[in-house]
């Protein structure tokens, strides 16, 4: 496909060439934000991260994002070395340094830090964590519904690498994305270990069938904050919603499909494995959920 796009496609913004980045307590120009080649994140993908979205001067659902960050750090036995209040202050300071008020996206990353030798044992990370906040002016620019292709890479069992972890180790998802692009799609649709439809390589996934909204059980996908907001909005507004197992057959026969994520909120899907979903355009249930979510953001950031 010559008109390939991604679910994180944004308008070009020249201000991003001059952004300032928070790095271990300092706010530095973009070209001075550097970490060691011995850093655990660079060397091994040993770390966790969060994506944050700024609307109207407020970081949306910040408490839930910080909950998820600290829970993930605890799960991998990583001491962030900062309190929740200190982390939020770092985000606020970075926002102020970049003079950002809305339509900004932050990637908050914590790794196990610089290692003394280039091997995996966590005891070799002795200098404390590396904490980084990259913040960009970012307005989504998705020109058409996303095309998906089912890929052979799956979201696996929690005893291998728990898919609920927002970890730096994203190679499985990157390979899924590459496979989808090779198939002429924008993003990969990933199944779970039992062959049921689960998520994409970057976003959570929903379908709409006869007015009902379906998503996966949640057992093998990222515990998405936007995903949960959509489920809650459906329940609060009399839209039937089900967390359940369903197959590709169910998916191909859907009337609508959409993705959820912090960056794009709800992104319509127009095609899966070469099959049009509905008429290929955003459907009425998707549009209603988008409107309900926009209203929620207005309330949260008023």
Tab-separated table of C-alpha atoms in Angstrom:
chain	number	residue	atom	x	y	z
A	1	UNK	CA	0.000	0.000	0.000
A	2	UNK	CA	1.362	3.409	-0.914
A	3	UNK	CA	-0.769	5.291	1.632
A	4	UNK	CA	0.504	3.485	4.689
A	5	UNK	CA	-0.132	5.154	8.011
A	6	UNK	CA	0.227	4.303	11.676
A	7	UNK	CA	-2.027	4.518	14.699
A	8	UNK	CA	0.360	7.107	16.156
A	9	UNK	CA	0.487	9.343	13.104
A	10	UNK	CA	0.584	13.031	14.030
A	11	UNK	CA	0.749	16.390	12.325
A	12	UNK	CA	4.245	17.678	11.680
A	13	UNK	CA	5.181	20.269	14.294
A	14	UNK	CA	8.452	22.175	13.978
A	15	UNK	CA	8.427	22.944	17.710
A	16	UNK	CA	9.380	19.325	18.388
A	17	UNK	CA	12.864	19.999	17.026
A	18	UNK	CA	13.475	22.218	20.065
A	19	UNK	CA	11.801	20.204	22.811
A	20	UNK	CA	13.362	19.797	26.235
A	21	UNK	CA	13.579	16.395	27.868
A	22	UNK	CA	13.611	15.415	31.546
A	23	UNK	CA	16.512	13.079	32.274
A	24	UNK	CA	17.363	11.979	35.805
A	25	UNK	CA	16.381	15.273	37.398
A	26	UNK	CA	17.668	17.618	34.685
A	27	UNK	CA	15.709	19.215	31.856
A	28	UNK	CA	17.961	19.343	28.817
A	29	UNK	CA	17.635	20.157	25.092
A	30	UNK	CA	16.670	17.248	22.893
A	31	UNK	CA	20.142	16.861	21.347
A	32	UNK	CA	21.739	16.691	24.806
A	33	UNK	CA	19.438	13.985	26.202
A	34	UNK	CA	21.684	10.944	26.132
A	35	UNK	CA	21.977	7.731	28.115
A	36	UNK	CA	24.842	5.273	28.394
A	37	UNK	CA	25.198	2.311	26.064
A	38	UNK	CA	25.431	0.364	29.332
A	39	UNK	CA	21.911	1.416	30.302
A	40	UNK	CA	19.655	-1.557	31.077
A	41	UNK	CA	16.940	-0.228	28.800
A	42	UNK	CA	19.235	0.097	25.791
A	43	UNK	CA	21.079	-3.129	26.446
A	44	UNK	CA	18.223	-5.445	27.458
A	45	UNK	CA	14.885	-3.654	27.217
A	46	UNK	CA	14.792	-3.768	31.028
A	47	UNK	CA	12.292	-1.115	32.036
A	48	UNK	CA	8.689	0.079	32.034
A	49	UNK	CA	6.965	3.114	30.577
A	50	UNK	CA	3.724	5.066	30.312
A	51	UNK	CA	2.168	7.194	27.574
A	52	UNK	CA	0.396	10.333	28.800
A	53	UNK	CA	-1.898	12.744	26.997
A	54	UNK	CA	-2.318	16.469	27.723
A	55	UNK	CA	-5.720	18.064	27.131
A	56	UNK	CA	-6.575	21.637	28.104
A	57	UNK	CA	-3.687	21.904	30.552
A	58	UNK	CA	-4.486	18.600	32.297
A	59	UNK	CA	-2.843	15.197	31.983
A	60	UNK	CA	-5.817	12.909	31.394
A	61	UNK	CA	-6.337	10.071	33.881
A	62	UNK	CA	-2.934	10.740	35.444
A	63	UNK	CA	-3.754	8.795	38.614
A	64	UNK	CA	-4.514	5.631	36.648
A	65	UNK	CA	-1.331	6.033	34.621
A	66	UNK	CA	0.816	6.465	37.723
A	67	UNK	CA	-0.912	3.472	39.334
A	68	UNK	CA	-0.006	1.346	36.332
A	69	UNK	CA	3.580	2.624	36.230
A	70	UNK	CA	4.276	1.910	39.883
A	71	UNK	CA	2.541	-1.478	39.764
A	72	UNK	CA	4.630	-2.472	36.734
A	73	UNK	CA	7.835	-1.306	38.416
A	74	UNK	CA	6.981	-3.333	41.517
A	75	UNK	CA	6.224	-6.377	39.372
A	76	UNK	CA	9.716	-6.326	37.839
A	77	UNK	CA	11.366	-5.392	41.177
A	78	UNK	CA	12.456	-1.974	39.908
A	79	UNK	CA	12.761	0.883	42.397
A	80	UNK	CA	11.837	4.080	40.548
A	81	UNK	CA	13.606	6.092	43.236
A	82	UNK	CA	10.876	8.741	43.184
A	83	UNK	CA	7.495	9.106	44.832
A	84	UNK	CA	4.293	9.483	42.817
A	85	UNK	CA	4.310	13.174	43.707
A	86	UNK	CA	7.876	13.566	42.464
A	87	UNK	CA	7.098	11.787	39.207
A	88	UNK	CA	4.077	13.997	38.591
A	89	UNK	CA	6.145	17.089	39.429
A	90	UNK	CA	8.731	16.001	36.874
A	91	UNK	CA	5.978	15.694	34.250
A	92	UNK	CA	4.627	19.141	35.184
A	93	UNK	CA	8.089	20.704	35.095
A	94	UNK	CA	8.766	19.235	31.660
A	95	UNK	CA	5.413	20.508	30.416
A	96	UNK	CA	6.222	24.001	31.712
A	97	UNK	CA	9.714	23.949	30.217
A	98	UNK	CA	8.183	23.165	26.821
A	99	UNK	CA	5.336	25.688	27.196
A	100	UNK	CA	2.727	23.032	26.442
A	101	UNK	CA	-0.962	23.525	27.198
A	102	UNK	CA	-2.817	20.942	25.085
A	103	UNK	CA	-2.358	18.368	22.316
A	104	UNK	CA	0.863	17.055	23.816
A	105	UNK	CA	2.021	13.498	24.360
A	106	UNK	CA	4.545	12.315	26.925
A	107	UNK	CA	6.480	9.076	27.108
A	108	UNK	CA	7.576	8.465	30.687
A	109	UNK	CA	10.272	5.786	30.838
A	110	UNK	CA	12.053	4.088	33.725
A	111	UNK	CA	14.873	1.593	33.242
A	112	UNK	CA	16.954	-0.318	35.776
A	113	UNK	CA	19.809	2.045	35.000
A	114	UNK	CA	23.441	1.803	33.980
A	115	UNK	CA	25.109	-1.602	34.330
A	116	UNK	CA	28.654	-2.218	35.493
A	117	UNK	CA	29.149	-5.002	32.923
A	118	UNK	CA	27.234	-5.878	29.721
A	119	UNK	CA	25.231	-8.848	31.050
A	120	UNK	CA	21.631	-9.394	32.074
A	121	UNK	CA	21.771	-10.008	35.839
A	122	UNK	CA	19.897	-7.152	37.538
A	123	UNK	CA	22.528	-6.944	40.296
A	124	UNK	CA	24.833	-5.410	37.692
A	125	UNK	CA	22.590	-2.319	37.621
A	126	UNK	CA	24.115	-0.541	40.605
A	127	UNK	CA	23.785	3.178	39.844
A	128	UNK	CA	20.032	3.534	40.296
A	129	UNK	CA	17.279	3.872	37.692
A	130	UNK	CA	17.276	5.986	34.570
A	131	UNK	CA	14.114	8.116	34.386
A	132	UNK	CA	13.268	9.964	31.178
A	133	UNK	CA	10.306	12.052	30.020
A	134	UNK	CA	10.001	12.789	26.302
A	135	UNK	CA	7.238	15.283	25.586
A	136	UNK	CA	6.093	16.317	22.111
A	137	UNK	CA	3.531	18.600	20.561
A	138	UNK	CA	1.281	15.963	19.065
A	139	UNK	CA	-2.062	16.270	17.302
A	140	UNK	CA	-3.295	12.958	15.793
A	141	UNK	CA	-3.618	12.982	12.010
A	142	UNK	CA	-5.179	9.753	10.793
A	143	UNK	CA	-6.604	10.261	7.357
A	144	UNK	CA	-8.612	7.066	6.951
A	145	UNK	CA	-9.658	3.984	8.916
A	146	UNK	CA	-6.788	1.664	9.767
A	147	UNK	CA	-6.116	-1.552	7.837
A	148	UNK	CA	-5.208	-4.602	9.901
A	149	UNK	CA	-3.624	-7.933	9.000
A	150	UNK	CA	-3.645	-10.968	11.286
A	151	UNK	CA	-0.073	-11.921	12.143
A	152	UNK	CA	1.510	-15.143	13.459
A	153	UNK	CA	2.892	-13.413	16.549
A	154	UNK	CA	0.660	-13.858	19.588
A	155	UNK	CA	0.123	-12.229	22.953
A	156	UNK	CA	1.511	-14.896	25.217
A	157	UNK	CA	1.118	-16.376	28.650
A	158	UNK	CA	1.989	-14.339	31.736
A	159	UNK	CA	4.709	-16.776	32.786
A	160	UNK	CA	6.745	-15.852	29.711
A	161	UNK	CA	6.361	-12.077	29.408
A	162	UNK	CA	3.114	-10.841	30.873
A	163	UNK	CA	1.335	-8.830	28.149
A	164	UNK	CA	-0.130	-6.595	30.856
A	165	UNK	CA	3.323	-5.106	31.426
A	166	UNK	CA	4.105	-1.904	29.545
A	167	UNK	CA	7.718	-2.999	29.267
A	168	UNK	CA	10.570	-1.690	27.167
A	169	UNK	CA	10.853	-5.179	25.681
A	170	UNK	CA	8.545	-4.668	22.694
A	171	UNK	CA	10.236	-6.875	20.091
A	172	UNK	CA	7.278	-9.263	19.846
A	173	UNK	CA	4.974	-6.369	18.978
A	174	UNK	CA	7.516	-4.839	16.608
A	175	UNK	CA	7.751	-8.124	14.716
A	176	UNK	CA	3.954	-8.205	14.551
A	177	UNK	CA	3.952	-4.700	13.100
A	178	UNK	CA	6.582	-5.655	10.512
A	179	UNK	CA	4.570	-8.718	9.488
A	180	UNK	CA	1.465	-6.566	9.021
A	181	UNK	CA	3.345	-4.059	6.890
A	182	UNK	CA	4.738	-6.873	4.753
A	183	UNK	CA	1.125	-7.934	4.200
A	184	UNK	CA	0.190	-4.415	3.071
A	185	UNK	CA	-1.588	-3.388	6.274
A	186	UNK	CA	-0.998	-0.642	8.818
A	187	UNK	CA	-0.945	-2.678	11.995
A	188	UNK	CA	-0.967	-6.308	13.101
A	189	UNK	CA	-3.973	-8.039	14.644
A	190	UNK	CA	-2.664	-10.456	17.272
A	191	UNK	CA	-4.398	-13.546	18.608
A	192	UNK	CA	-4.040	-15.032	22.080
A	193	UNK	CA	-2.602	-18.426	22.997
A	194	UNK	CA	-5.976	-20.066	22.336
A	195	UNK	CA	-6.437	-18.528	18.894
A	196	UNK	CA	-8.998	-15.920	19.923
A	197	UNK	CA	-8.761	-12.336	18.701
A	198	UNK	CA	-6.914	-10.258	21.244
A	199	UNK	CA	-5.276	-6.931	20.384
A	200	UNK	CA	-3.084	-5.223	17.829
A	201	UNK	CA	0.635	-4.679	18.130
A	202	UNK	CA	0.102	-1.173	19.566
A	203	UNK	CA	-3.533	-0.777	20.611
A	204	UNK	CA	-6.466	-2.589	22.178
A	205	UNK	CA	-9.142	-3.840	19.790
A	206	UNK	CA	-12.955	-3.750	19.717
A	207	UNK	CA	-15.603	-4.903	17.277
A	208	UNK	CA	-19.287	-4.021	16.993
A	209	UNK	CA	-21.851	-6.658	16.016
A	210	UNK	CA	-25.548	-5.793	15.802
A	211	UNK	CA	-25.145	-2.899	18.201
A	212	UNK	CA	-23.079	-4.886	20.708
A	213	UNK	CA	-19.494	-3.921	21.514
A	214	UNK	CA	-17.082	-6.839	21.956
A	215	UNK	CA	-13.498	-6.855	23.178
A	216	UNK	CA	-11.208	-9.581	24.447
A	217	UNK	CA	-11.418	-11.037	27.940
A	218	UNK	CA	-8.409	-8.929	28.867
A	219	UNK	CA	-6.415	-11.981	29.939
A	220	UNK	CA	-3.684	-11.503	27.330
A	221	UNK	CA	-3.718	-7.797	26.521
A	222	UNK	CA	-2.370	-4.607	28.015
A	223	UNK	CA	-4.666	-3.407	30.786
A	224	UNK	CA	-5.397	-0.328	28.726
A	225	UNK	CA	-6.689	2.763	30.465
A	226	UNK	CA	-8.523	3.994	27.367
A	227	UNK	CA	-9.839	0.454	26.872
A	228	UNK	CA	-11.375	0.507	30.338
A	229	UNK	CA	-12.807	4.005	29.826
A	230	UNK	CA	-14.591	2.773	26.687
A	231	UNK	CA	-16.008	-0.241	28.537
A	232	UNK	CA	-17.190	2.022	31.360
A	233	UNK	CA	-18.736	4.526	28.935
A	234	UNK	CA	-20.654	1.757	27.201
A	235	UNK	CA	-21.988	0.452	30.505
A	236	UNK	CA	-22.968	3.931	31.672
A	237	UNK	CA	-24.750	4.761	28.416
A	238	UNK	CA	-26.727	1.573	27.757
A	239	UNK	CA	-24.442	0.307	25.007
A	240	UNK	CA	-24.166	-3.490	25.371
A	241	UNK	CA	-20.503	-4.366	25.918
A	242	UNK	CA	-18.903	-7.776	26.428
A	243	UNK	CA	-15.390	-8.881	27.404
A	244	UNK	CA	-15.333	-12.312	25.799
A	245	UNK	CA	-13.518	-14.790	23.579
A	246	UNK	CA	-14.305	-14.393	19.889
A	247	UNK	CA	-12.759	-15.609	16.662
A	248	UNK	CA	-11.602	-14.194	13.366
A	249	UNK	CA	-14.881	-15.422	11.869
A	250	UNK	CA	-16.747	-13.173	14.314
A	251	UNK	CA	-14.356	-10.352	13.490
A	252	UNK	CA	-14.707	-10.576	9.725
A	253	UNK	CA	-18.482	-10.398	10.142
A	254	UNK	CA	-18.389	-7.318	12.373
A	255	UNK	CA	-20.330	-4.205	11.454
A	256	UNK	CA	-17.640	-1.941	12.883
A	257	UNK	CA	-14.215	-2.174	14.497
A	258	UNK	CA	-11.991	0.309	16.294
A	259	UNK	CA	-8.789	0.550	18.310
A	260	UNK	CA	-8.186	2.275	21.632
A	261	UNK	CA	-5.077	3.896	23.051
A	262	UNK	CA	-3.864	6.960	24.906
A	263	UNK	CA	-2.612	8.659	21.749
A	264	UNK	CA	-5.460	8.128	19.313
A	265	UNK	CA	-8.359	7.553	21.759
A	266	UNK	CA	-10.611	5.579	19.385
A	267	UNK	CA	-9.273	4.855	15.900
A	268	UNK	CA	-11.684	3.312	13.350
A	269	UNK	CA	-10.697	0.145	11.490
A	270	UNK	CA	-11.877	-0.206	7.894
A	271	UNK	CA	-10.320	-3.465	6.740
A	272	UNK	CA	-9.006	-6.698	8.245
A	273	UNK	CA	-7.115	-9.270	6.178
A	274	UNK	CA	-8.384	-7.663	2.990
A	275	UNK	CA	-12.015	-7.854	4.116
A	276	UNK	CA	-13.929	-4.584	4.521
A	277	UNK	CA	-15.500	-4.051	7.916
A	278	UNK	CA	-18.988	-2.677	7.420
A	279	UNK	CA	-18.790	-0.137	4.627
A	280	UNK	CA	-15.182	0.648	5.503
A	281	UNK	CA	-16.076	3.926	7.204
A	282	UNK	CA	-16.497	4.752	10.918
A	283	UNK	CA	-19.843	3.332	12.024
A	284	UNK	CA	-22.543	4.853	14.243
A	285	UNK	CA	-21.539	3.029	17.427
A	286	UNK	CA	-17.904	3.988	16.961
A	287	UNK	CA	-18.868	7.623	16.387
A	288	UNK	CA	-21.086	7.616	19.468
A	289	UNK	CA	-18.300	6.218	21.626
A	290	UNK	CA	-15.912	8.828	20.227
A	291	UNK	CA	-18.373	11.567	21.204
A	292	UNK	CA	-18.858	10.100	24.682
A	293	UNK	CA	-15.091	9.901	25.170
A	294	UNK	CA	-14.586	13.509	24.041
A	295	UNK	CA	-17.238	14.579	26.556
A	296	UNK	CA	-15.462	12.562	29.268
A	297	UNK	CA	-12.177	14.288	28.451
A	298	UNK	CA	-13.916	17.676	28.651
A	299	UNK	CA	-15.238	16.814	32.102
A	300	UNK	CA	-11.911	15.456	33.310
A	301	UNK	CA	-9.912	18.446	32.085
A	302	UNK	CA	-12.382	21.271	32.701
